[in-house]
mmCIF file of C-alpha atoms in Angstrom:
data_model
loop_
_atom_site.group_PDB
_atom_site.id
_atom_site.type_symbol
_atom_site.label_atom_id
_atom_site.label_comp_id
_atom_site.label_asym_id
_atom_site.label_seq_id
_atom_site.Cartn_x
_atom_site.Cartn_y
_atom_site.Cartn_z
ATOM 1 C CA MET A 144 100.219 89.042 158.520
ATOM 2 C CA LEU A 145 102.267 91.732 157.130
ATOM 3 C CA LYS A 146 102.451 95.281 158.310
ATOM 4 C CA THR A 147 99.892 97.575 156.860
ATOM 5 C CA GLY A 148 100.749 99.620 154.022
ATOM 6 C CA LEU A 149 104.287 97.349 152.709
ATOM 7 C CA ILE A 150 101.509 95.874 149.876
ATOM 8 C CA LYS A 151 100.259 99.366 147.623
ATOM 9 C CA GLU A 152 98.539 98.654 144.390
ATOM 10 C CA GLU A 153 100.971 101.279 142.561
ATOM 11 C CA LEU A 154 103.519 98.360 143.442
ATOM 12 C CA ILE A 155 101.608 95.503 141.858
ATOM 13 C CA PHE A 156 102.732 94.580 138.327
ATOM 14 C CA THR A 157 100.735 92.398 136.124
ATOM 15 C CA ASN A 158 101.617 91.122 132.234
ATOM 16 C CA LEU A 159 105.458 92.847 132.444
ATOM 17 C CA GLU A 160 106.706 91.873 129.300
ATOM 18 C CA ALA A 161 110.731 91.413 130.461
ATOM 19 C CA LYS A 162 112.714 89.035 128.574
ATOM 20 C CA THR A 163 116.051 88.721 130.659
ATOM 21 C CA SER A 164 115.843 89.101 134.434
ATOM 22 C CA GLN A 165 118.027 92.579 134.104
ATOM 23 C CA GLU A 166 115.368 93.594 132.263
ATOM 24 C CA LEU A 167 112.668 93.129 135.105
ATOM 25 C CA PHE A 168 115.081 94.725 137.699
ATOM 26 C CA TYR A 169 115.673 97.585 135.454
ATOM 27 C CA PHE A 170 111.761 98.511 134.865
ATOM 28 C CA ILE A 171 110.987 97.626 138.602
ATOM 29 C CA GLY A 172 113.947 99.051 140.352
ATOM 30 C CA ASN A 173 113.190 102.274 138.026
ATOM 31 C CA GLN A 174 109.444 102.549 138.923
ATOM 32 C CA LEU A 175 110.383 101.920 142.682
ATOM 33 C CA LEU A 176 113.380 104.818 142.503
ATOM 34 C CA THR A 177 110.373 107.058 140.236
ATOM 35 C CA LEU A 178 107.648 106.643 143.423
ATOM 36 C CA ASP A 179 110.664 107.257 146.388
ATOM 37 C CA TYR A 180 110.845 103.430 147.524
ATOM 38 C CA VAL A 181 114.779 103.222 146.749
ATOM 39 C CA LYS A 182 118.005 104.770 146.664
ATOM 40 C CA PRO A 183 119.945 104.777 143.086
ATOM 41 C CA THR A 184 122.011 101.883 143.885
ATOM 42 C CA PHE A 185 118.971 99.855 144.704
ATOM 43 C CA ILE A 186 118.912 97.965 141.165
ATOM 44 C CA GLN A 187 122.836 97.005 141.269
ATOM 45 C CA ALA A 188 122.294 96.183 144.618
ATOM 46 C CA VAL A 189 119.441 93.427 143.839
ATOM 47 C CA ILE A 190 120.960 92.796 140.962
ATOM 48 C CA ASP A 191 124.570 91.535 142.539
ATOM 49 C CA ARG A 192 122.622 90.264 145.241
ATOM 50 C CA GLU A 193 120.366 87.717 142.977
ATOM 51 C CA LYS A 194 123.577 86.490 142.240
ATOM 52 C CA GLU A 195 125.235 85.974 144.942
ATOM 53 C CA TYR A 196 122.381 84.819 146.739
ATOM 54 C CA PRO A 197 119.664 83.497 144.481
ATOM 55 C CA THR A 198 116.098 83.510 145.266
ATOM 56 C CA GLY A 199 114.154 80.986 142.835
ATOM 57 C CA LEU A 200 112.245 78.821 144.855
ATOM 58 C CA ALA A 201 109.842 75.731 143.102
ATOM 59 C CA LEU A 202 106.508 75.692 144.263
ATOM 60 C CA GLU A 203 104.267 73.450 142.563
ATOM 61 C CA GLU A 204 103.365 74.276 139.022
ATOM 62 C CA PHE A 205 104.307 77.899 140.150
ATOM 63 C CA ASN A 206 107.752 79.421 141.078
ATOM 64 C CA VAL A 207 108.473 82.333 142.843
ATOM 65 C CA ALA A 208 111.335 84.083 143.405
ATOM 66 C CA ILE A 209 111.798 86.934 146.218
ATOM 67 C CA PRO A 210 114.727 89.030 144.922
ATOM 68 C CA HIS A 211 115.908 91.855 147.323
ATOM 69 C CA THR A 212 118.839 93.894 149.174
ATOM 70 C CA ASP A 213 120.404 95.732 152.345
ATOM 71 C CA SER A 214 117.998 97.816 153.833
ATOM 72 C CA VAL A 215 121.338 100.835 153.274
ATOM 73 C CA HIS A 216 119.350 101.138 149.627
ATOM 74 C CA ILE A 217 116.042 101.355 150.415
ATOM 75 C CA LYS A 218 113.619 104.772 151.070
ATOM 76 C CA GLN A 219 110.881 103.006 152.363
ATOM 77 C CA PRO A 220 109.501 99.868 152.962
ATOM 78 C CA PHE A 221 107.451 97.820 150.237
ATOM 79 C CA VAL A 222 106.732 94.564 148.457
ATOM 80 C CA ALA A 223 106.459 94.848 144.723
ATOM 81 C CA VAL A 224 104.734 91.693 143.142
ATOM 82 C CA VAL A 225 105.566 91.441 138.974
ATOM 83 C CA LYS A 226 103.893 89.030 137.108
ATOM 84 C CA ASN A 227 105.427 88.863 133.729
ATOM 85 C CA LYS A 228 104.602 87.831 130.965
ATOM 86 C CA TYR A 229 107.074 85.238 130.034
ATOM 87 C CA LYS A 230 108.536 82.808 132.816
ATOM 88 C CA LEU A 231 112.409 84.158 133.338
ATOM 89 C CA PRO A 232 115.150 81.563 134.512
ATOM 90 C CA PHE A 233 116.265 82.262 138.204
ATOM 91 C CA VAL A 234 118.670 79.705 139.964
ATOM 92 C CA HIS A 235 117.103 78.194 142.930
ATOM 93 C CA MET A 236 117.718 79.319 146.277
ATOM 94 C CA GLY A 237 120.256 77.108 147.987
ATOM 95 C CA THR A 238 121.969 76.206 145.000
ATOM 96 C CA ASP A 239 124.363 77.823 142.649
ATOM 97 C CA ASP A 240 123.210 76.334 139.410
ATOM 98 C CA HIS A 241 120.236 74.701 139.717
ATOM 99 C CA ILE A 242 118.034 76.812 136.878
ATOM 100 C CA ILE A 243 114.368 77.041 137.626
ATOM 101 C CA ASP A 244 111.860 79.270 135.353
ATOM 102 C CA ILE A 245 110.205 81.799 137.898
ATOM 103 C CA ASP A 246 106.079 82.899 137.041
ATOM 104 C CA CYS A 247 105.863 85.751 139.665
ATOM 105 C CA PHE A 248 108.502 87.510 141.696
ATOM 106 C CA PHE A 249 108.048 89.465 144.747
ATOM 107 C CA ILE A 250 110.746 92.496 145.136
ATOM 108 C CA LEU A 251 111.594 92.974 148.686
ATOM 109 C CA GLY A 252 112.491 96.440 150.259
ATOM 110 C CA ILE A 253 112.770 95.989 154.768
ATOM 111 C CA THR A 254 114.358 98.611 156.384
ATOM 112 C CA ASP A 255 115.025 96.170 159.490
ATOM 113 C CA SER A 256 116.518 92.967 159.429
ATOM 114 C CA ASN A 257 113.508 91.536 161.646
ATOM 115 C CA GLY A 258 111.024 93.304 159.420
ATOM 116 C CA HIS A 259 113.237 91.286 156.556
ATOM 117 C CA ILE A 260 113.435 87.970 158.850
ATOM 118 C CA SER A 261 109.285 87.960 159.577
ATOM 119 C CA LEU A 262 108.159 88.865 155.736
ATOM 120 C CA LEU A 263 110.161 86.022 154.479
ATOM 121 C CA GLN A 264 108.764 83.698 157.102
ATOM 122 C CA THR A 265 105.300 84.849 156.156
ATOM 123 C CA LEU A 266 105.986 84.542 152.573
ATOM 124 C CA MET A 267 107.373 81.066 153.172
ATOM 125 C CA GLU A 268 104.563 80.045 154.995
ATOM 126 C CA ARG A 269 101.865 81.022 152.589
ATOM 127 C CA PHE A 270 103.455 79.034 149.207
ATOM 128 C CA ASN A 271 103.272 76.203 150.981
ATOM 129 C CA MET A 272 99.035 76.512 151.004
ATOM 130 C CA PRO A 273 97.875 75.526 147.647
ATOM 131 C CA PRO A 274 94.659 77.431 147.749
ATOM 132 C CA PHE A 275 97.093 80.553 148.174
ATOM 133 C CA VAL A 276 99.614 79.997 145.305
ATOM 134 C CA GLU A 277 96.012 78.916 143.185
ATOM 135 C CA LYS A 278 94.946 82.742 143.601
ATOM 136 C CA LEU A 279 98.195 84.120 143.162
ATOM 137 C CA LYS A 280 98.021 82.511 139.812
ATOM 138 C CA LYS A 281 94.685 83.418 138.973
ATOM 139 C CA TYR A 282 94.220 86.824 139.855
ATOM 140 C CA GLU A 283 95.623 90.491 138.333
ATOM 141 C CA GLY A 284 95.514 93.860 138.899
ATOM 142 C CA ARG A 285 92.972 95.113 141.223
ATOM 143 C CA ASP A 286 91.903 91.817 142.339
ATOM 144 C CA LEU A 287 95.940 90.940 142.911
ATOM 145 C CA PHE A 288 96.358 93.611 144.990
ATOM 146 C CA THR A 289 93.635 92.766 146.987
ATOM 147 C CA PHE A 290 94.143 89.504 147.731
ATOM 148 C CA LEU A 291 97.507 90.098 148.603
ATOM 149 C CA GLN A 292 96.463 92.753 151.079
ATOM 150 C CA THR A 293 93.594 90.542 153.035
ATOM 151 C CA SER A 294 96.002 87.226 152.666
ATOM 152 C CA LEU A 295 99.840 88.120 153.900
#
């Protein structure tokens, strides 16, 4: 289970209409900045890190990405979840050029490195559970928030 409070309803975004990954990062980054979760350096840092260390993951019929950056850019820990209206191309984790279309984004803001590894392990475990992925695909808004709060 995740540390209580990492997932908040104000950080669940469904039906976002970003047409590029950059647009998605700017929208989410500005929301996080306004809500005082991140420092002004966060947006560029997450864009740069995604270029250097891609976070796309191909699951069966549903792909996710787990963008994150160094804790120096984070004010308070969070997990923001985005289901974009359009699939966005991201590079698959562990490759330099294998492009996959992403359905759902888990943007992580972790302030301690041990928590970062633990959170990634938890997410990877859940992403390998078909019932979890089916519900992740299905739920929106408050239902998605409630599901994630009780499932992570």
